[in-house]
CSV table of C-alpha atoms in Angstrom, one decimal:
chain,number,residue,atom,x,y,z
B,1,MET,CA,106.1,112.8,70.3
B,2,GLU,CA,107.6,115.9,71.8
B,3,ARG,CA,108.0,116.1,75.6
B,4,LEU,CA,105.3,118.8,75.9
B,5,ALA,CA,102.8,116.7,74.0
B,6,ILE,CA,103.6,113.6,76.1
B,7,GLU,CA,103.0,115.5,79.3
B,8,GLU,CA,99.6,116.7,78.2
B,9,ASP,CA,98.1,113.8,76.3
B,10,TRP,CA,96.2,112.2,79.2
B,11,ASN,CA,94.6,115.5,80.0
B,12,ASN,CA,93.7,116.5,76.5
B,13,PRO,CA,90.1,115.5,75.3
B,14,ALA,CA,91.2,116.1,71.7
B,15,VAL,CA,93.8,113.3,71.9
B,16,VAL,CA,92.5,109.8,72.1
B,17,HIS,CA,95.6,108.2,70.5
B,18,ARG,CA,98.8,108.9,68.7
B,19,GLY,CA,100.5,106.4,66.4
B,20,ARG,CA,97.9,103.7,67.1
B,21,GLU,CA,96.7,101.5,64.2
B,22,LYS,CA,93.1,101.7,63.1
B,23,ALA,CA,90.9,99.3,65.1
B,24,ARG,CA,90.2,96.0,63.4
B,25,ALA,CA,89.0,92.4,63.9
B,26,TRP,CA,91.9,90.5,65.5
B,27,LEU,CA,93.1,87.9,62.9
B,28,PRO,CA,96.1,86.0,64.4
B,29,PRO,CA,98.5,85.4,61.5
B,30,HIS,CA,99.5,81.8,60.6
B,31,THR,CA,101.9,80.2,58.2
B,32,ASP,CA,99.4,78.1,56.4
B,33,ALA,CA,95.7,77.2,56.2
B,34,ARG,CA,96.1,74.1,58.3
B,35,SER,CA,97.5,76.0,61.3
B,36,ALA,CA,94.9,78.7,60.9
B,37,LEU,CA,92.0,76.2,61.0
B,38,ARG,CA,93.6,74.4,63.9
B,39,SER,CA,93.7,77.7,65.9
B,40,VAL,CA,89.9,77.9,65.9
B,41,ASP,CA,89.4,74.2,66.9
B,42,PRO,CA,88.1,74.5,70.6
B,43,ARG,CA,89.8,71.2,71.5
B,44,TYR,CA,93.2,72.4,70.3
B,45,VAL,CA,92.8,75.9,71.8
B,46,LEU,CA,91.9,74.4,75.2
B,47,HIS,CA,95.0,72.2,75.1
B,48,ALA,CA,97.4,74.8,73.7
B,49,THR,CA,96.5,77.6,76.3
B,50,ARG,CA,96.0,75.4,79.3
B,51,GLY,CA,97.8,76.7,82.4
B,52,THR,CA,98.3,80.2,80.9
B,53,SER,CA,96.4,83.4,80.9
B,54,SER,CA,97.3,84.1,77.3
B,55,PRO,CA,94.5,84.4,74.7
B,56,TYR,CA,97.0,83.7,71.9
B,57,VAL,CA,97.1,80.2,70.3
B,58,PRO,CA,100.8,79.2,69.6
B,59,SER,CA,101.9,80.5,66.2
B,60,ASP,CA,105.2,81.2,64.4
B,61,HIS,CA,103.9,84.7,63.8
B,62,VAL,CA,103.0,85.7,67.4
B,63,LEU,CA,105.3,86.3,70.3
B,64,CYS,CA,103.4,86.5,73.6
B,65,LEU,CA,105.1,88.8,76.2
B,66,ASP,CA,103.0,87.7,79.2
B,67,GLY,CA,104.9,86.6,82.3
B,68,ARG,CA,106.8,87.6,85.4
B,69,HIS,CA,109.8,89.0,83.6
B,70,TRP,CA,108.6,92.6,83.5
B,71,LYS,CA,110.2,95.4,85.5
B,72,PHE,CA,108.1,98.0,87.2
B,73,LYS,CA,108.5,101.3,89.0
B,74,ARG,CA,105.7,103.5,90.5
B,75,ALA,CA,105.7,107.3,90.8
B,76,LEU,CA,103.4,109.8,92.3
B,77,ASN,CA,103.1,111.7,89.0
B,78,ALA,CA,104.6,111.8,85.5
B,79,SER,CA,107.3,114.3,86.4
B,80,LEU,CA,108.7,111.8,88.8
B,81,ALA,CA,108.5,108.8,86.5
B,82,PRO,CA,111.7,107.4,84.9
B,83,GLU,CA,112.6,108.4,81.3
B,84,PRO,CA,112.9,105.8,78.6
B,85,ALA,CA,116.7,106.2,78.5
B,86,HIS,CA,116.8,105.1,82.1
B,87,HIS,CA,115.3,101.7,81.6
B,88,PRO,CA,116.3,98.8,83.9
B,89,PHE,CA,118.3,97.1,81.2
B,90,ALA,CA,120.5,100.0,80.3
B,91,HIS,CA,123.5,98.8,82.2
B,92,ALA,CA,124.6,96.7,85.1
B,93,GLY,CA,122.8,98.0,88.2
B,94,ALA,CA,120.2,100.0,86.2
B,95,GLY,CA,117.5,97.7,87.5
B,96,GLU,CA,117.9,98.8,91.1
B,97,GLY,CA,114.6,100.1,92.5
B,98,TRP,CA,112.6,98.3,89.9
B,99,ALA,CA,110.2,95.5,91.1
B,100,ASP,CA,109.6,92.3,89.2
B,101,VAL,CA,105.9,92.1,88.2
B,102,GLU,CA,103.6,89.8,86.2
B,103,VAL,CA,101.8,91.0,83.1
B,104,PRO,CA,98.9,90.9,82.8
B,105,SER,CA,98.0,92.2,86.3
B,106,ASN,CA,97.1,95.5,88.1
B,107,TRP,CA,99.8,97.1,90.2
B,108,GLN,CA,97.6,97.8,93.2
B,109,LEU,CA,97.3,94.1,94.0
B,110,GLU,CA,100.5,93.0,92.4
B,111,LEU,CA,102.6,95.2,94.7
B,112,LEU,CA,100.4,94.9,97.8
B,113,GLY,CA,102.8,94.5,100.8
B,114,ARG,CA,105.9,94.5,98.5
B,115,LEU,CA,106.7,98.2,98.6
B,116,PRO,CA,107.0,100.2,101.8
B,117,GLY,CA,103.9,102.4,102.2
B,118,HIS,CA,101.8,104.1,99.6
B,119,PRO,CA,102.4,107.6,98.3
B,120,THR,CA,99.6,109.9,99.4
B,121,SER,CA,98.4,113.3,98.3
B,122,GLU,CA,95.2,115.2,99.1
B,123,GLY,CA,93.8,112.0,100.7
B,124,ASN,CA,94.3,109.9,97.5
B,125,ARG,CA,96.0,106.6,98.0
B,126,ASP,CA,97.2,104.2,95.3
B,127,VAL,CA,95.0,101.4,96.4
B,128,PRO,CA,92.0,99.5,94.9
B,129,VAL,CA,88.9,101.7,94.9
B,130,TYR,CA,85.4,100.5,94.3
B,131,THR,CA,83.5,103.3,92.6
B,132,ASN,CA,79.8,103.6,91.8
B,133,ILE,CA,78.6,107.2,91.4
B,134,LYS,CA,81.5,109.0,93.0
B,135,TYR,CA,84.8,109.7,91.2
B,136,PRO,CA,87.8,107.8,92.7
B,137,PHE,CA,89.9,111.0,92.8
B,138,ASP,CA,89.8,114.5,94.2
B,139,PRO,CA,89.7,117.3,93.1
B,140,VAL,CA,87.2,116.6,90.3
B,141,SER,CA,87.9,119.0,87.5
B,142,PRO,CA,86.8,117.7,84.1
B,143,PRO,CA,88.4,117.0,81.8
B,144,ARG,CA,91.7,117.0,83.7
B,145,ALA,CA,92.9,114.1,85.8
B,146,PRO,CA,94.3,115.1,89.3
B,147,GLN,CA,97.7,116.6,89.4
B,148,ASP,CA,99.0,113.8,91.5
B,149,ASN,CA,98.1,111.1,89.1
B,150,PHE,CA,99.9,107.8,89.9
B,151,VAL,CA,102.1,106.5,87.1
B,152,GLY,CA,103.3,102.9,86.7
B,153,THR,CA,106.3,102.4,84.4
B,154,TYR,CA,106.8,99.0,82.8
B,155,ALA,CA,109.8,97.7,80.9
B,156,VAL,CA,110.6,94.3,79.3
B,157,SER,CA,113.4,93.0,77.1
B,158,PHE,CA,112.7,90.6,74.3
B,159,SER,CA,114.3,89.0,71.2
B,160,LEU,CA,112.7,88.2,67.8
B,161,PRO,CA,113.2,85.1,65.6
B,162,PRO,CA,115.7,86.0,62.8
B,163,ALA,CA,113.1,85.1,60.2
B,164,TRP,CA,110.9,88.0,61.3
B,165,LEU,CA,113.4,90.6,60.2
B,166,ALA,CA,114.6,88.9,57.0
B,167,GLU,CA,113.9,90.3,53.6
B,168,GLY,CA,111.5,88.1,51.7
B,169,PRO,CA,110.5,88.0,48.0
B,170,GLY,CA,107.7,90.5,48.6
B,171,GLY,CA,109.8,92.7,51.0
B,172,ARG,CA,110.3,92.7,54.8
B,173,ASP,CA,107.5,91.6,57.1
B,174,ASP,CA,105.9,94.3,59.3
B,175,VAL,CA,106.0,93.9,63.1
B,176,PHE,CA,103.2,95.0,65.3
B,177,LEU,CA,102.8,95.5,69.1
B,178,ARG,CA,99.4,94.6,70.5
B,179,PHE,CA,97.9,95.5,73.9
B,180,GLU,CA,94.6,93.8,74.8
B,181,ALA,CA,93.9,96.3,77.6
B,182,VAL,CA,95.7,99.0,79.6
B,183,ARG,CA,94.1,101.1,82.2
B,184,SER,CA,93.7,104.0,81.9
B,185,ALA,CA,96.1,105.6,79.4
B,186,PHE,CA,99.7,104.9,78.3
B,187,HIS,CA,102.6,106.0,76.2
B,188,VAL,CA,104.9,103.4,74.5
B,189,TRP,CA,108.5,103.5,73.5
B,190,VAL,CA,110.5,100.7,71.7
B,191,ASN,CA,114.3,100.9,71.9
B,192,GLY,CA,114.0,104.6,72.9
B,193,HIS,CA,111.7,105.6,70.0
B,194,ALA,CA,108.4,107.1,70.9
B,195,VAL,CA,105.8,104.8,69.3
B,196,GLY,CA,102.5,106.1,70.4
B,197,TYR,CA,99.8,106.8,73.0
B,198,ALA,CA,96.4,105.4,73.7
B,199,GLN,CA,93.5,105.5,76.1
B,200,ASP,CA,90.0,103.8,76.2
B,201,SER,CA,91.1,101.2,78.7
B,202,PHE,CA,89.5,98.0,77.5
B,203,THR,CA,89.8,98.3,73.8
B,204,PRO,CA,92.8,96.5,72.1
B,205,LYS,CA,95.5,98.7,70.7
B,206,GLU,CA,98.1,98.0,68.0
B,207,PHE,CA,101.3,99.9,67.0
B,208,SER,CA,103.6,99.3,64.1
B,209,ILE,CA,107.1,98.8,65.4
B,210,GLY,CA,108.8,97.2,62.4
B,211,GLY,CA,111.1,100.2,62.0
B,212,TYR,CA,112.3,100.2,65.6
B,213,VAL,CA,113.0,96.5,66.4
B,214,ARG,CA,116.2,94.4,66.0
B,215,PRO,CA,116.8,90.7,66.4
B,216,THR,CA,117.9,90.8,70.1
B,217,ASP,CA,117.9,93.1,73.2
B,218,ASN,CA,114.7,95.0,72.3
B,219,VAL,CA,113.4,97.1,75.1
B,220,LEU,CA,109.7,97.8,75.4
B,221,PHE,CA,109.0,100.8,77.8
B,222,VAL,CA,105.4,101.6,78.8
B,223,ARG,CA,104.3,104.5,81.0
B,224,VAL,CA,100.8,103.9,82.4
B,225,TYR,CA,98.7,106.7,83.9
B,226,ARG,CA,96.2,105.7,86.6
B,227,TRP,CA,93.7,108.3,85.5
B,228,SER,CA,93.1,110.3,82.3
B,229,VAL,CA,90.5,112.4,80.6
B,230,GLY,CA,88.9,109.0,79.8
B,231,SER,CA,88.4,108.3,83.5
B,232,TYR,CA,85.4,110.6,83.5
B,233,LEU,CA,83.7,108.2,81.1
B,234,GLU,CA,85.0,104.9,82.7
B,235,ASP,CA,83.9,105.5,86.2
B,236,GLN,CA,80.7,103.7,87.2
B,237,ASP,CA,80.2,100.5,89.2
B,238,PHE,CA,83.5,98.7,89.1
B,239,TRP,CA,86.9,98.4,90.8
B,240,ASP,CA,89.3,101.2,89.9
B,241,LEU,CA,92.6,99.3,89.2
B,242,SER,CA,95.6,100.2,87.0
B,243,GLY,CA,98.2,98.7,84.8
B,244,ILE,CA,98.6,96.4,81.8
B,245,VAL,CA,95.6,94.3,82.8
B,246,ARG,CA,95.4,92.0,79.7
B,247,SER,CA,97.8,90.2,77.5
B,248,VAL,CA,100.5,91.8,75.3
B,249,CYS,CA,102.1,90.3,72.2
B,250,VAL,CA,104.3,91.1,69.2
B,251,HIS,CA,103.3,89.7,65.9
B,252,ARG,CA,104.4,89.9,62.3
B,253,VAL,CA,102.6,90.0,59.0
B,254,PRO,CA,103.8,89.7,55.4
B,255,PRO,CA,103.7,92.8,53.1
B,256,VAL,CA,100.5,91.4,51.5
B,257,HIS,CA,98.0,90.2,54.1
B,258,LEU,CA,94.3,90.2,55.1
B,259,ARG,CA,94.1,93.0,57.7
B,260,ASP,CA,90.4,93.3,58.5
B,261,VAL,CA,87.1,91.5,57.9
B,262,THR,CA,83.6,92.8,57.8
B,263,ILE,CA,80.6,90.5,57.5
B,264,ARG,CA,77.2,91.9,56.4
B,265,THR,CA,74.2,89.7,56.3
B,266,ASP,CA,70.7,90.2,54.8
B,267,PHE,CA,67.4,88.6,55.8
B,268,THR,CA,66.4,85.8,53.4
B,269,ASP,CA,62.8,86.5,54.1
B,270,PRO,CA,61.9,90.2,53.7
B,271,ARG,CA,58.7,89.8,55.7
């Protein structure tokens, strides 16, 4: 993704995503049939996920990134947001000015009272807004979002089990990054590589990152835009909140795997 394209994506109705995998039925990978069957047993799921917000049942193939180990920095617009090279794990002291936040969450409530003041422009404030028939920003100029469009930058460091990156009989497993929901649009980098872009806030998104990851010290860098061209379609009768608002995970799949499932049924009685 060139810099120019990155700056214009959230205002471009012709760009819904870049680098995103085709939407599919979510099939959490498992090592064997027994663990797969156990993952759909309601008794086991209730026990395994108790006390967490994660929708992911424990699996050797899924690494959940949820938690309060994410770093966050807010900016009035994209031109003021930090670049991927300036992530908070770059060197000692690089994390200065970054807040610790929990994912999933929205930054309006997560940072309430923790940062001095709120940036303002043209009467817009980066606070929760309940919207019904009126847009939560001004000026309203479809399809463009306002020029002062708040940006939340997230960063997290993670390591992968060595087996994930080992070469197997059928080749090396692929690794995917999955976001359950991000509002309202976002760009993603992994270890400095531009991975993709997506909007459509509450639809899960996946990106292939197998070519960018290493065993340790991986850095996931996410730039989230409060409003986008999609905000004109996601506007009615709800709270306007921003951020990585549902779970995030990294998962691996073998070179040969079941990626999607479609079930079609017919009526047994044609009457």
